[in-house]
Short mmCIF file of C-alpha atoms and ligand atoms in Angstrom, two decimals:
data_model
loop_
_atom_site.label_atom_id
_atom_site.label_comp_id
_atom_site.label_asym_id
_atom_site.label_seq_id
_atom_site.Cartn_x
_atom_site.Cartn_y
_atom_site.Cartn_z
CA MET A 1 0.00 0.00 0.00
CA ASN A 2 1.19 3.59 -0.61
CA VAL A 3 1.05 5.52 2.63
CA SER A 4 1.95 9.06 3.57
CA ILE A 5 2.79 10.14 7.09
CA ILE A 6 2.31 13.84 7.69
CA GLY A 7 4.47 15.01 10.60
CA SER A 8 7.80 13.28 11.22
CA GLY A 9 8.30 13.58 14.95
CA TYR A 10 8.44 10.79 17.55
CA VAL A 11 5.21 9.19 16.35
CA GLY A 12 5.40 9.93 12.62
CA THR A 13 8.98 8.75 12.16
CA THR A 14 8.38 5.55 14.12
CA LEU A 15 5.16 4.87 12.24
CA ALA A 16 6.84 5.54 8.88
CA ALA A 17 9.86 3.31 9.58
CA CYS A 18 7.71 0.48 10.94
CA LEU A 19 5.16 0.61 8.10
CA ALA A 20 8.05 0.53 5.61
CA ASP A 21 9.43 -2.46 7.47
CA LEU A 22 6.03 -4.14 7.16
CA GLY A 23 6.31 -3.81 3.39
CA HIS A 24 4.43 -0.59 2.63
CA ARG A 25 5.77 2.20 0.46
CA VAL A 26 5.92 5.24 2.73
CA VAL A 27 6.42 8.93 2.10
CA CYS A 28 7.02 11.24 5.06
CA VAL A 29 5.80 14.81 4.71
CA ASP A 30 7.14 17.45 7.06
CA VAL A 31 7.43 21.24 6.96
CA ASP A 32 10.89 21.06 8.51
CA GLU A 33 13.46 20.75 5.69
CA ASP A 34 16.14 19.58 8.10
CA VAL A 35 13.95 16.68 9.26
CA VAL A 36 13.23 15.77 5.63
CA ALA A 37 16.93 15.83 4.70
CA ARG A 38 17.85 13.66 7.67
CA LEU A 39 15.16 11.10 6.88
CA ASN A 40 16.26 10.89 3.26
CA ALA A 41 19.82 10.34 4.48
CA GLY A 42 18.59 7.47 6.68
CA ASP A 43 19.33 9.48 9.82
CA ALA A 44 16.64 9.47 12.54
CA PRO A 45 15.68 13.02 13.60
CA ILE A 46 14.96 11.69 17.12
CA HIS A 47 16.69 9.29 19.47
CA GLU A 48 14.75 6.04 19.58
CA PRO A 49 16.29 2.57 19.94
CA GLY A 50 16.01 0.53 16.73
CA LEU A 51 14.92 3.44 14.58
CA ASP A 52 18.31 4.05 12.98
CA ASP A 53 18.45 0.42 11.85
CA LEU A 54 15.03 0.57 10.23
CA LEU A 55 15.82 3.86 8.49
CA ALA A 56 19.17 2.55 7.28
CA ARG A 57 17.32 -0.42 5.77
CA HIS A 58 14.46 1.45 4.12
CA ALA A 59 15.39 5.13 3.54
CA GLY A 60 15.73 5.96 -0.13
CA ASP A 61 13.91 2.78 -1.01
CA ARG A 62 10.56 2.03 0.60
CA LEU A 63 10.77 5.22 2.71
CA THR A 64 11.28 8.71 1.35
CA ALA A 65 10.66 12.16 2.78
CA THR A 66 9.49 15.43 1.26
CA THR A 67 8.00 18.83 2.06
CA ASP A 68 5.63 18.45 -0.90
CA TYR A 69 2.05 17.50 0.00
CA ALA A 70 1.43 16.43 -3.62
CA GLU A 71 3.33 13.23 -2.83
CA ALA A 72 0.94 12.56 0.05
CA ALA A 73 -2.05 13.12 -2.19
CA ALA A 74 -0.71 10.50 -4.61
CA CYS A 75 -0.90 7.82 -1.87
CA ASP A 76 -3.91 5.69 -0.85
CA VAL A 77 -3.78 6.62 2.82
CA SER A 78 -2.43 9.59 4.79
CA PHE A 79 -1.77 9.61 8.52
CA LEU A 80 -1.83 12.91 10.42
CA ALA A 81 0.87 12.66 13.10
CA LEU A 82 1.01 16.34 14.02
CA PRO A 83 1.56 17.90 17.43
CA THR A 84 -1.52 18.61 19.56
CA PRO A 85 -0.06 20.85 22.27
CA SER A 86 -1.87 22.37 25.23
CA ARG A 87 -3.34 25.85 25.08
CA ASP A 88 -2.87 28.07 28.15
CA ASP A 89 -6.10 26.74 29.68
CA GLY A 90 -4.96 23.14 29.16
CA SER A 91 -7.34 22.44 26.28
CA VAL A 92 -5.96 20.73 23.19
CA ASP A 93 -4.73 22.92 20.35
CA THR A 94 -5.72 21.20 17.12
CA GLY A 95 -4.26 23.97 14.94
CA TYR A 96 -1.39 21.88 13.53
CA VAL A 97 -3.75 19.04 12.65
CA GLU A 98 -6.20 21.39 10.99
CA THR A 99 -3.46 23.17 9.00
CA ALA A 100 -2.06 19.87 7.78
CA ALA A 101 -5.55 18.61 6.89
CA ARG A 102 -6.08 21.74 4.80
CA SER A 103 -2.73 21.33 3.04
CA LEU A 104 -3.56 17.71 2.30
CA GLY A 105 -7.04 18.69 1.08
CA GLU A 106 -5.57 21.31 -1.29
CA ALA A 107 -3.12 18.76 -2.65
CA LEU A 108 -5.88 16.17 -3.09
CA GLY A 109 -8.11 18.51 -5.08
CA PRO A 110 -11.60 17.54 -6.22
CA ASP A 111 -10.72 14.56 -8.42
CA GLY A 112 -8.84 11.32 -8.10
CA ASP A 113 -9.12 8.02 -6.27
CA PRO A 114 -10.76 8.03 -2.83
CA HIS A 115 -8.27 8.80 -0.08
CA LEU A 116 -8.30 7.65 3.53
CA VAL A 117 -7.19 10.26 6.08
CA VAL A 118 -6.23 8.69 9.42
CA VAL A 119 -5.79 10.83 12.51
CA LYS A 120 -2.84 9.51 14.56
CA SER A 121 -2.52 12.61 16.72
CA THR A 122 -4.16 12.54 20.14
CA VAL A 123 -7.35 14.59 19.86
CA VAL A 124 -10.48 14.96 22.00
CA PRO A 125 -13.69 13.22 20.93
CA GLY A 126 -15.29 14.94 17.97
CA THR A 127 -12.10 16.43 16.46
CA THR A 128 -11.86 14.02 13.53
CA ASP A 129 -15.51 14.64 12.62
CA THR A 130 -15.74 18.36 13.29
CA VAL A 131 -12.23 19.67 12.52
CA VAL A 132 -10.36 17.26 10.25
CA ALA A 133 -13.12 16.09 7.91
CA PRO A 134 -14.52 19.62 7.30
CA ALA A 135 -10.98 20.95 6.65
CA ILE A 136 -10.35 18.27 4.02
CA GLU A 137 -13.80 18.79 2.53
CA ALA A 138 -13.39 22.58 2.29
CA ALA A 139 -9.84 22.50 0.93
CA SER A 140 -10.30 19.65 -1.56
CA GLY A 141 -13.86 20.15 -2.74
CA ARG A 142 -14.40 16.42 -2.15
CA GLU A 143 -17.33 14.98 -0.25
CA ARG A 144 -16.67 12.85 2.84
CA GLY A 145 -17.75 9.26 2.21
CA VAL A 146 -17.34 9.74 -1.55
CA GLY A 147 -13.94 11.27 -2.40
CA PHE A 148 -12.38 10.58 0.99
CA ASP A 149 -12.98 8.89 4.34
CA VAL A 150 -11.64 9.69 7.77
CA ALA A 151 -10.54 7.35 10.54
CA MET A 152 -8.88 7.59 13.92
CA ASN A 153 -6.03 5.27 14.92
CA PRO A 154 -4.55 6.35 18.27
CA GLU A 155 -0.95 5.57 19.07
CA PHE A 156 0.14 3.91 22.32
CA LEU A 157 3.91 3.69 21.81
CA ARG A 158 6.18 4.68 24.66
CA GLU A 159 9.18 6.85 23.84
CA GLY A 160 12.33 4.83 24.42
CA HIS A 161 10.51 1.66 23.30
CA ALA A 162 8.65 3.09 20.33
CA VAL A 163 9.77 0.64 17.65
CA ASP A 164 9.20 -2.44 19.82
CA ASP A 165 5.86 -1.09 21.00
CA PHE A 166 4.71 -0.45 17.44
CA LEU A 167 5.81 -3.84 16.17
CA SER A 168 4.51 -5.77 19.23
CA PRO A 169 1.49 -3.78 20.38
CA ASP A 170 -0.88 -4.74 23.20
CA LYS A 171 -3.68 -3.52 20.99
CA VAL A 172 -4.42 -1.80 17.70
CA VAL A 173 -7.41 0.55 17.87
CA LEU A 174 -9.13 1.30 14.58
CA GLY A 175 -11.86 3.94 14.75
CA ALA A 176 -13.93 4.31 11.62
CA ASP A 177 -17.55 4.66 10.57
CA ALA A 178 -17.26 3.67 6.91
CA GLU A 179 -16.72 0.03 5.94
CA ARG A 180 -14.35 1.15 3.16
CA ALA A 181 -12.16 2.82 5.79
CA ASN A 182 -12.24 -0.26 8.02
CA GLU A 183 -11.15 -2.48 5.13
CA THR A 184 -8.24 -0.21 4.24
CA LEU A 185 -7.07 -0.07 7.86
CA ARG A 186 -7.33 -3.85 8.19
CA ASP A 187 -5.26 -4.31 5.01
CA LEU A 188 -2.72 -1.75 6.18
CA TYR A 189 -2.19 -3.46 9.52
CA ALA A 190 -2.49 -7.03 8.17
CA PRO A 191 1.31 -7.53 7.82
CA LEU A 192 1.52 -6.76 11.55
CA THR A 193 -1.64 -8.43 12.86
CA ASP A 194 -0.90 -11.59 10.82
CA ARG A 195 2.56 -11.75 12.38
CA VAL A 196 2.01 -10.95 16.05
CA GLU A 197 -0.78 -11.85 18.41
CA THR A 198 -2.50 -8.61 19.34
CA ALA A 199 -6.01 -7.39 20.07
CA VAL A 200 -7.56 -5.43 17.22
CA VAL A 201 -10.29 -3.13 18.50
CA GLU A 202 -12.62 -1.92 15.75
CA THR A 203 -14.67 0.90 17.13
CA GLY A 204 -16.22 4.28 16.38
CA ILE A 205 -14.14 7.38 15.68
CA ARG A 206 -15.11 9.16 18.93
CA GLU A 207 -14.48 6.02 20.96
CA ALA A 208 -11.01 5.69 19.40
CA GLU A 209 -10.28 9.32 20.26
CA MET A 210 -11.42 8.77 23.85
CA ILE A 211 -9.59 5.44 24.29
CA LYS A 212 -6.27 7.25 23.94
CA TYR A 213 -7.15 9.83 26.60
CA ALA A 214 -8.63 7.20 28.91
CA ASN A 215 -5.47 5.11 28.55
CA ASN A 216 -3.17 8.00 29.46
CA ALA A 217 -5.43 9.38 32.20
CA PHE A 218 -5.57 5.95 33.83
CA LEU A 219 -1.80 5.46 33.73
CA ALA A 220 -1.02 8.98 34.94
CA THR A 221 -3.48 8.56 37.81
CA LYS A 222 -1.98 5.19 38.70
CA ILE A 223 1.46 6.80 38.95
CA SER A 224 0.14 9.66 41.05
CA LEU A 225 -1.58 7.18 43.36
CA ILE A 226 1.60 5.16 43.89
CA ASN A 227 3.50 8.43 44.39
CA GLU A 228 1.00 9.54 47.01
CA LEU A 229 1.29 6.17 48.75
CA GLY A 230 5.09 6.48 48.45
CA ASN A 231 5.03 9.93 50.05
CA ILE A 232 3.04 8.53 52.99
CA CYS A 233 5.46 5.58 53.19
CA LYS A 234 8.36 8.02 53.37
CA GLU A 235 6.75 9.89 56.24
CA TYR A 236 6.49 6.62 58.14
CA GLY A 237 9.93 5.30 57.18
CA VAL A 238 8.29 2.48 55.24
CA ASP A 239 9.96 1.15 52.09
CA ALA A 240 7.48 2.10 49.37
CA TYR A 241 9.10 -0.32 46.91
CA GLU A 242 8.48 -3.33 49.13
CA VAL A 243 4.89 -2.18 49.51
CA ALA A 244 4.52 -1.70 45.75
CA ASP A 245 6.00 -5.13 44.99
CA ALA A 246 3.47 -6.73 47.31
CA ILE A 247 0.39 -4.91 46.05
CA GLY A 248 1.49 -5.51 42.45
CA LEU A 249 1.03 -9.24 43.04
CA ASP A 250 -2.70 -8.58 43.10
CA ASP A 251 -3.92 -9.16 39.53
CA ARG A 252 -6.48 -6.39 39.95
CA ILE A 253 -3.65 -3.91 40.55
CA GLY A 254 -0.89 -5.31 38.32
CA GLU A 255 2.83 -4.82 38.78
CA GLN A 256 3.44 -2.15 36.14
CA PHE A 257 3.62 1.59 36.82
CA LEU A 258 4.16 1.09 40.55
CA GLN A 259 7.61 2.73 40.70
CA SER A 260 7.00 5.73 42.91
CA GLY A 261 9.25 8.72 42.39
CA LEU A 262 9.41 12.11 40.73
CA GLY A 263 6.27 11.65 38.67
CA TRP A 264 5.24 11.82 35.06
CA GLY A 265 6.41 14.18 32.35
CA GLY A 266 6.96 13.94 28.63
CA SER A 267 4.91 15.11 25.72
CA CYS A 268 1.81 13.04 26.44
CA PHE A 269 0.64 12.52 30.02
CA PRO A 270 0.73 16.19 31.14
CA LYS A 271 -0.93 17.58 28.05
CA ASP A 272 -3.39 14.72 27.60
CA VAL A 273 -4.60 14.79 31.21
CA ALA A 274 -4.87 18.58 30.96
CA ALA A 275 -6.84 18.27 27.71
CA LEU A 276 -9.22 15.73 29.23
CA ILE A 277 -9.78 17.95 32.27
CA ALA A 278 -10.48 20.92 29.99
CA ALA A 279 -12.79 18.84 27.79
CA ALA A 280 -14.72 17.60 30.84
CA ARG A 281 -15.08 21.13 32.20
CA GLU A 282 -16.36 22.30 28.82
CA ARG A 283 -19.27 19.91 29.42
CA ASP A 284 -19.67 21.20 33.02
CA TYR A 285 -18.14 18.10 34.58
CA GLU A 286 -15.50 18.69 37.26
CA PRO A 287 -12.98 15.82 37.00
CA ALA A 288 -11.85 15.85 40.64
CA LEU A 289 -9.71 12.71 40.52
CA LEU A 290 -7.76 13.83 37.45
CA GLU A 291 -7.17 17.24 39.04
CA ALA A 292 -5.84 15.52 42.14
CA ALA A 293 -3.55 13.33 40.01
CA VAL A 294 -2.07 16.48 38.47
CA GLY A 295 -1.72 18.05 41.92
CA VAL A 296 0.25 15.08 43.28
CA ASN A 297 2.46 15.08 40.20
CA ASP A 298 3.20 18.79 40.43
CA ARG A 299 4.32 18.39 44.05
CA GLN A 300 6.91 15.65 43.57
CA PRO A 301 9.83 17.83 42.33
CA GLU A 302 9.25 20.18 45.27
CA ARG A 303 9.35 17.21 47.65
CA LEU A 304 12.71 16.17 46.17
CA LEU A 305 14.04 19.70 46.65
CA GLY A 306 12.68 19.65 50.20
CA LEU A 307 14.74 16.53 50.95
CA LEU A 308 17.79 18.34 49.67
CA ASP A 309 16.96 21.41 51.79
CA ALA A 310 16.73 19.20 54.87
CA HIS A 311 20.47 18.60 54.53
CA GLY A 312 21.33 22.31 54.50
CA PRO A 313 21.41 25.19 51.99
CA VAL A 314 22.81 24.74 48.49
CA ASP A 315 23.34 28.44 47.83
CA GLY A 316 26.63 28.88 45.94
CA ARG A 317 27.27 25.16 46.01
CA ARG A 318 27.69 22.81 43.09
CA VAL A 319 24.71 20.43 42.70
CA ALA A 320 24.70 17.66 40.10
CA VAL A 321 21.48 16.84 38.26
CA LEU A 322 21.69 13.32 36.85
CA GLY A 323 19.24 12.81 34.01
CA LEU A 324 17.45 15.43 31.92
CA ALA A 325 15.21 13.37 29.63
CA PHE A 326 11.70 12.86 30.95
CA LYS A 327 12.49 9.18 31.15
CA ALA A 328 15.26 6.79 30.18
CA GLY A 329 15.67 5.75 26.55
CA THR A 330 14.70 9.07 24.99
CA ASP A 331 16.17 12.51 24.35
CA ASP A 332 12.74 14.11 24.85
CA VAL A 333 12.81 16.74 27.59
CA ARG A 334 9.26 18.02 27.13
CA ASN A 335 7.75 18.44 30.62
CA SER A 336 10.71 16.57 32.07
CA ARG A 337 10.76 16.63 35.88
CA ALA A 338 14.32 17.88 35.45
CA ILE A 339 12.90 21.28 34.49
CA PRO A 340 11.22 22.12 37.85
CA VAL A 341 14.14 20.49 39.70
CA ILE A 342 16.70 22.70 37.91
CA GLU A 343 14.47 25.77 38.33
CA GLY A 344 14.18 25.04 42.06
CA LEU A 345 17.94 24.61 42.39
CA LEU A 346 18.64 27.85 40.50
CA ASP A 347 16.08 29.66 42.73
CA ARG A 348 18.08 28.40 45.73
CA GLY A 349 21.27 29.85 44.25
CA ALA A 350 22.88 26.49 43.47
CA ASP A 351 25.52 26.07 40.75
CA VAL A 352 23.83 23.40 38.69
CA VAL A 353 25.88 20.93 36.67
CA ALA A 354 23.69 18.66 34.61
CA TYR A 355 24.31 15.40 32.80
CA ASP A 356 22.26 13.19 30.50
CA PRO A 357 23.56 10.56 28.06
CA VAL A 358 21.46 11.87 25.13
CA ALA A 359 19.24 14.83 26.11
CA THR A 360 21.79 17.56 26.86
CA GLU A 361 21.30 19.54 23.67
CA ARG A 362 17.54 19.61 24.03
CA MET A 363 17.78 20.76 27.67
CA ARG A 364 20.33 23.42 26.72
CA GLU A 365 17.48 25.16 24.87
CA HIS A 366 15.64 25.52 28.23
CA PHE A 367 18.66 26.36 30.38
CA PRO A 368 21.46 27.77 28.18
CA ASP A 369 23.44 29.02 31.19
CA VAL A 370 23.56 25.79 33.15
CA GLU A 371 26.83 23.81 33.05
CA TYR A 372 26.53 20.50 31.20
CA ALA A 373 28.95 17.68 31.97
CA ASP A 374 29.85 14.96 29.49
CA SER A 375 29.63 12.15 32.04
CA ALA A 376 27.94 11.45 35.35
CA ALA A 377 31.37 11.23 36.95
CA ALA A 378 32.28 14.72 35.71
CA ALA A 379 28.97 16.08 37.02
CA LEU A 380 29.58 14.54 40.44
CA ASP A 381 33.14 15.86 40.63
CA GLY A 382 33.23 18.33 43.55
CA ALA A 383 29.43 18.40 43.88
CA HIS A 384 27.87 19.13 47.23
CA ALA A 385 24.80 17.06 46.37
CA ALA A 386 23.35 15.05 43.48
CA ALA A 387 19.71 14.78 42.41
CA VAL A 388 18.84 11.69 40.35
CA VAL A 389 16.03 12.71 38.03
CA THR A 390 15.92 10.15 35.19
CA ASP A 391 16.10 6.36 35.55
CA TRP A 392 18.99 5.82 33.11
CA PRO A 393 20.44 2.35 33.87
CA GLU A 394 23.99 3.76 33.86
CA PHE A 395 23.19 5.62 37.10
CA ALA A 396 22.68 2.26 38.82
CA ASP A 397 26.33 1.44 38.03
CA LEU A 398 27.69 4.56 39.73
CA ASP A 399 29.81 3.70 42.73
CA ALA A 400 33.34 5.09 43.17
CA GLU A 401 32.18 8.16 41.21
CA PHE A 402 30.34 9.34 44.34
CA ASP A 403 33.69 9.51 46.13
CA ARG A 404 34.55 12.46 43.88
CA MET A 405 31.79 14.56 45.50
CA ALA A 406 32.61 17.29 48.02
CA ARG A 407 29.75 15.90 50.12
CA PRO A 408 28.26 12.58 48.98
CA LEU A 409 24.56 13.46 49.37
CA VAL A 410 22.43 11.61 46.80
CA VAL A 411 18.75 12.48 46.56
CA ASP A 412 17.33 9.76 44.37
CA GLY A 413 14.08 10.60 42.62
CA ARG A 414 13.90 7.34 40.68
CA HIS A 415 15.06 4.52 42.97
CA VAL A 416 18.09 3.92 40.75
CA VAL A 417 21.11 4.32 42.99
CA GLU A 418 21.99 1.52 45.40
CA PRO A 419 22.48 2.98 48.89
CA ARG A 420 25.91 2.07 50.25
CA SER A 421 28.20 3.16 53.01
CA GLY A 422 30.07 6.29 52.10
CA ILE A 423 27.08 8.11 50.63
CA ILE A 424 24.27 10.00 52.32
CA TYR A 425 21.30 8.48 50.56
CA GLU A 426 17.81 9.97 50.39
CA GLY A 427 15.18 8.14 48.38
CA LEU A 428 12.22 10.31 47.38
CA THR A 429 9.61 7.84 48.61
CA TRP A 430 11.73 5.25 50.40
CA GLY A 431 14.63 5.00 52.81
CA GLY A 432 16.64 7.98 53.92
CA SER A 433 16.87 9.80 57.19
CA LYS A 434 13.27 10.72 58.02
CA PRO A 435 12.69 10.29 61.75
CA GLU A 436 10.48 7.38 62.76
CA PRO A 437 7.00 8.49 63.88
CA ALA A 438 6.55 7.74 67.58
CA VAL A 439 3.55 5.48 67.01
CA THR A 440 5.44 3.09 64.75
CA ALA A 441 8.39 2.14 66.95
CA ARG A 442 10.02 -0.93 65.41
CA ALA A 443 12.54 -3.35 66.73
CA ASP A 444 14.77 -3.51 63.67
CA GLY A 445 15.28 0.10 62.55
CA GLY A 446 14.12 -1.20 59.14
CA ALA A 447 14.09 0.47 55.77
CA GLY A 448 13.37 3.88 57.23
CA ALA A 449 16.62 4.00 59.17
CA SER A 450 19.18 6.62 58.26
CA ARG A 451 21.65 5.51 55.63
CA GLU A 452 24.09 8.24 56.47
CA PRO A 453 27.54 6.72 56.96
P1 NAD B 1 6.51 15.93 17.38
O1 NAD B 1 6.41 17.32 17.88
O2 NAD B 1 7.65 15.08 17.79
O3 NAD B 1 6.51 15.95 15.77
C1 NAD B 1 5.61 16.65 15.02
C2 NAD B 1 6.18 16.88 13.62
O4 NAD B 1 5.17 17.52 12.83
C3 NAD B 1 7.41 17.77 13.56
O5 NAD B 1 8.45 17.13 12.83
C4 NAD B 1 6.92 19.03 12.83
O6 NAD B 1 7.92 19.64 12.01
C5 NAD B 1 5.81 18.45 11.97
N1 NAD B 1 4.82 19.41 11.49
C6 NAD B 1 4.28 20.47 12.15
N2 NAD B 1 3.38 21.09 11.36
C7 NAD B 1 3.35 20.42 10.18
C8 NAD B 1 2.60 20.55 8.97
N3 NAD B 1 1.69 21.52 8.81
N4 NAD B 1 2.84 19.66 7.98
C9 NAD B 1 3.77 18.68 8.12
N5 NAD B 1 4.48 18.50 9.22
C10 NAD B 1 4.27 19.36 10.25
O7 NAD B 1 5.13 15.24 17.77
P2 NAD B 1 4.93 13.73 18.33
O8 NAD B 1 5.50 13.58 19.69
O9 NAD B 1 5.30 12.78 17.26
O10 NAD B 1 3.33 13.72 18.54
C11 NAD B 1 2.44 13.71 17.45
C12 NAD B 1 1.06 13.35 17.98
O11 NAD B 1 1.09 12.00 18.49
C13 NAD B 1 0.58 14.21 19.14
O12 NAD B 1 -0.81 14.38 19.06
C14 NAD B 1 0.92 13.37 20.37
O13 NAD B 1 0.07 13.67 21.46
C15 NAD B 1 0.64 11.97 19.85
N6 NAD B 1 1.37 10.91 20.55
C16 NAD B 1 2.68 11.10 20.90
C17 NAD B 1 3.37 10.06 21.52
C18 NAD B 1 4.81 10.27 21.95
O14 NAD B 1 5.30 9.41 22.71
N7 NAD B 1 5.50 11.28 21.49
C19 NAD B 1 2.74 8.85 21.78
C20 NAD B 1 1.42 8.67 21.37
C21 NAD B 1 0.75 9.71 20.76
#
């Protein structure tokens, strides 16, 4: 099948490379000439494990890139993988999607074979019907259901695992209301669904739009709940990770997403939860639980800074920030918890030295004046404290590097560093030096005991 992917970011590039790998002929359309040039050179514009290999295999052959929408119009199917950022009030901004739909409509024109337009972007229920379809109709002069169809196919990939997630999905959600659209989507995904065992959910367009939000709202709320429980554990000197391991054995709870810590960031959870809250309010529904989930999440960086403060002021002192990406495996720093942590440190007058294996350049755009080290060891050198912000596996291997610190205080926001003698260890929701509450006197000193040497 000939497929165009409009928007070549994290989702569009992964989708394009994977569809090419499944045997389709794919053209990527992006307004950014640099992104187009990199794709044509087989060079991934984003950091994502496995993507470079797929591009090296297919770029210039089954996968090409262009700024010219005419090449999209010549395909059978076009995916819209455009950003859907938050407006100031948290509601979703569908402007990029609408602009791209118009450009595609103009390129399609009134004549030609029927085209299927598939919304991949995360959009609130009703957007495909009331924004995308009318934009295509107005710009092309075609009638929906005759000259083109629309569908909604939400994406569930996780950055850092995007290629694996796309090629081994838990589910494929196909939202369409025309049988012709359903057939095209089935054919498009057949090379994948024939190969791997996965649930294929055929549903309505609005349901598909909502499934994506419900998915992310549920996961974000689960993280905020375990973080809240972790905060209470910390107050009582209880090891939140032992608690989480035990409750995760209950099938109704499940073991995933129970790692309490600094909270969620990235390009999806914050904006998608905000968009769902705004959408609910638009219908006069106050989504109290989602608001609380956001509230817990917003507090976690401040709690980490509070743990640091408890060990004395950092004014004029060198503080290492380990990890800048919003999570391991990606260079994406959008809504990374590192941002409020660095802001809080700068407000306290600290000399911040930051390190991340892949996200430094992206964070430099936010904080051009912060010092960036080229290794964790260099960041720790002479530091008065270290804040672990991202769960990069290499931080778990740090050991003698802590001996280079002026004072070996490690405030671990991700449960990555192994406490050991010689470091002053503070876990955000576990361990550390919180005093035992009087009512919970224990014989063994337990996980809440101070780990100061
Ligand atoms: P992104 O910001 O990484 O990439 C968007 C791309 O679109 C950029 O390359 C940009 O140059 C291009 N673009 C902007 N306007 C354009 C236009 N008019 N024509 C052509 N190209 C244009 O975005 P992303 O992270 O890939 O997200 C895309 C959508 O997918 C969003 O709705 C997001 O919520 C959703 N989503 C993202 C993820 C994720 O992990 N990033 C996961 C699931 C769903």
